[in-house]
Amino acid sequence: MRGEGSAPTARGTGPHPPRYPGAPAEQPSLDNWQEPPHNRWTFAHLGEIVPSATVSRRAPHPAGPTSRLDLLTAAIPDLESRLERSYTDAFLVLRGGELVAEYYRDGFAPHDRHLVMSVSKSLCAIVFGSFVDEGSVDPSQPITRYIPELAGSVYDGPTVQQLLDMVIAVDYSEDYVDPASEVQTHDRSAGWRTRRDDDPADDYAFLVSLRGDGTTGRFQYCSAHTDVLAWIVERVSGRRYAELLSERLWAKLDADRDATITVDTSGFGFANGGVSCTARDLARVGRLMLDGGLAAGGRVVSQEWVDATLAGGDPAAMDDHFPGDFPNGSYTRQWWCMGNDRSNVSAIGIHGQNLWLDPQTDSVVVKLSTWPEPDTEEWHRVQSRLLLDVCEALDG
């Protein structure tokens, strides 16, 4: 049964569904959320209207860093200083079921959530894969089969698989520091920046507005594609993406803490970059990938979906877009595949977020950071070299 907090997403209802079942045409706002009929809904969903802070059930972490690096420092004597120099907030190594190493900067703790930026894309892909597994979504079908509102946009023609692999040419600049870029407009529509008068009303409206030349086959990184994936699973399920992320992934991890996801004014979760979670819980996601889609709470996604992800995509499609020193690297199903001898695969987010898989040692490495720049070749090289050194240390 659909709960009161769920929004129906039947076909043909416009760019996005009402904010909540039975909502009037006028949406809840800062000016009316305390008034009937909106207060029946907003009093239970205030975080989607008014910025809210978490009041943790755990005691604050005492002052001072938490560090457990002894098993790695013999092979990497300068590991802690390298973590500090690369603005690391949390670092964790899980080999099989064993916690090999863990580090937290001063003021950050194992139970603290951290924004994972575009690692969120890879989480969305896992959820999406579960819908493919059950037959609710066919990746070979056109995107507009599921979201007819996208007719006339850049998404009119390409397939769902091309969306997953980001091989759609789109007029979308991913320049995070350019106020004129589409990614900043996207942020404003999703509530991440102050809106301008001419911005789309919400993320759904932004996605409908995107244009391009219609060509496919060459990789172009575009955060908007992930939000379309989230819209598809909302449409086929009649549920909100945040609920699906919980039901299909987080609730099966035996996670220590709830994750969070930012939402726009319509309640749509920012699937491409809005998730925050602990390093330990993120490591559980890496573990389920190395375990073929299985988590503590049961199967999350099929072995076939995981195998196809870890096998990588087409390096020829990349056009030198791959971060770091990986000439055979590729991108598929919202994951970066290094194409190196170790077959490393990673979920990557700007400012230094990384969920790194090392199948050779059955290990997961999590590094959550706050680089001073969002996305530079130099920072990616620093990060990749550190992660590779950790994997080589685990070989010993």
XYZ file of C-alpha atoms in Angstrom, residues 162-325:
164
model
C 23.066 4.894 -23.802
C 21.791 6.943 -20.878
C 23.390 4.527 -18.405
C 26.737 4.677 -20.222
C 26.625 8.462 -20.826
C 27.149 8.247 -24.585
C 24.654 10.967 -25.532
C 25.801 14.311 -26.976
C 24.088 16.991 -24.909
C 24.392 20.753 -24.541
C 25.539 20.501 -20.949
C 28.738 21.941 -19.521
C 29.952 20.129 -16.394
C 32.192 23.091 -15.445
C 31.491 23.315 -11.730
C 33.012 26.771 -11.263
C 31.376 28.493 -14.263
C 28.187 30.342 -13.235
C 26.972 30.116 -16.851
C 27.335 26.333 -17.034
C 24.395 23.977 -17.278
C 25.610 22.085 -14.222
C 25.155 25.235 -12.141
C 21.678 25.757 -13.588
C 21.003 22.133 -12.689
C 22.198 22.806 -9.137
C 19.933 25.830 -8.827
C 16.912 23.891 -10.098
C 17.647 21.165 -7.553
C 17.984 23.602 -4.660
C 21.784 23.495 -4.361
C 22.242 27.160 -5.261
C 20.095 30.291 -5.087
C 17.547 30.179 -7.885
C 17.411 32.791 -10.633
C 14.109 34.056 -11.998
C 14.506 32.271 -15.338
C 15.640 28.914 -13.923
C 13.467 25.809 -14.382
C 11.085 25.331 -11.468
C 12.625 22.033 -10.391
C 14.863 19.179 -11.537
C 12.156 17.554 -13.682
C 11.613 20.814 -15.595
C 15.369 21.212 -16.038
C 15.677 17.735 -17.582
C 12.865 18.471 -20.035
C 14.698 21.626 -21.152
C 17.949 19.909 -22.212
C 18.878 19.861 -25.883
C 21.653 18.347 -28.017
C 22.460 17.240 -31.548
C 21.063 13.751 -31.034
C 24.258 11.813 -31.696
C 25.261 8.863 -29.553
C 28.283 6.622 -29.077
C 30.877 9.025 -27.651
C 31.244 9.471 -23.919
C 30.169 12.807 -22.444
C 29.936 13.021 -18.688
C 26.614 14.628 -17.785
C 25.109 14.633 -14.304
C 21.614 15.140 -15.690
C 21.592 11.610 -17.127
C 21.523 10.057 -13.670
C 18.487 12.100 -12.681
C 16.680 10.793 -15.763
C 17.463 7.247 -14.565
C 15.912 8.132 -11.209
C 12.869 9.582 -12.971
C 12.449 6.339 -14.928
C 12.373 4.183 -11.791
C 9.953 6.619 -10.177
C 7.691 6.325 -13.198
C 7.664 2.539 -13.425
C 7.223 2.072 -9.665
C 4.954 4.964 -8.695
C 7.357 5.695 -5.836
C 9.787 8.470 -5.025
C 13.445 7.898 -5.743
C 14.442 8.471 -2.105
C 12.062 5.675 -1.072
C 13.445 3.357 -3.745
C 17.033 4.066 -2.687
C 16.051 3.039 0.818
C 13.962 -0.005 -0.070
C 16.155 -1.441 -2.811
C 19.615 -0.666 -1.423
C 20.094 0.985 1.958
C 17.653 -1.154 3.920
C 19.501 -4.284 2.753
C 23.004 -3.178 3.791
C 22.681 -3.586 7.567
C 23.896 0.011 7.581
C 25.007 1.727 10.770
C 23.118 4.924 9.933
C 20.447 6.260 7.656
C 21.775 7.917 4.537
C 20.321 11.253 3.397
C 19.625 12.691 -0.039
C 18.863 16.289 -0.951
C 15.517 16.983 -2.619
C 14.210 19.823 -4.771
C 10.985 21.771 -4.303
C 8.986 18.900 -5.814
C 10.521 16.316 -3.483
C 12.636 14.721 -6.231
C 15.884 13.291 -4.848
C 19.094 14.631 -6.390
C 20.210 11.209 -7.610
C 23.358 12.370 -9.370
C 25.115 13.834 -6.351
C 22.950 14.405 -3.297
C 23.623 11.390 -1.067
C 25.418 11.630 2.286
C 26.439 8.583 4.332
C 29.174 7.233 6.573
C 32.394 5.759 5.215
C 31.590 2.402 6.800
C 28.180 2.224 5.161
C 29.625 3.216 1.804
C 32.121 0.382 2.180
C 29.137 -1.960 2.522
C 28.044 -0.861 -0.952
C 31.479 -1.754 -2.303
C 31.268 -5.087 -0.535
C 27.949 -5.966 -2.197
C 29.514 -5.265 -5.599
C 32.463 -7.587 -4.908
C 29.993 -10.142 -3.524
C 28.081 -10.262 -6.801
C 25.105 -8.147 -5.738
C 24.521 -9.743 -2.332
C 24.284 -7.755 0.898
C 23.547 -8.653 4.513
C 19.811 -8.282 3.858
C 19.772 -10.412 0.722
C 20.193 -9.905 -2.998
C 20.220 -6.281 -4.124
C 21.061 -6.670 -7.803
C 21.864 -9.630 -10.019
C 25.260 -11.243 -10.504
C 24.850 -10.509 -14.225
C 24.425 -6.773 -13.609
C 27.480 -6.666 -11.350
C 29.594 -8.719 -13.778
C 28.699 -6.420 -16.673
C 29.632 -3.388 -14.568
C 32.986 -4.762 -13.392
C 33.849 -5.906 -16.932
C 33.892 -2.271 -18.051
C 32.643 -0.424 -21.095
C 34.205 0.660 -24.377
C 37.547 2.496 -23.937
C 37.294 3.768 -27.530
C 34.250 5.846 -26.564
C 36.147 7.850 -23.950
C 38.024 10.442 -26.069
C 40.613 11.049 -23.324
C 37.896 11.924 -20.811
C 39.083 9.412 -18.260
C 40.454 10.848 -14.982
C 44.061 10.010 -14.167
C 46.537 7.675 -15.807
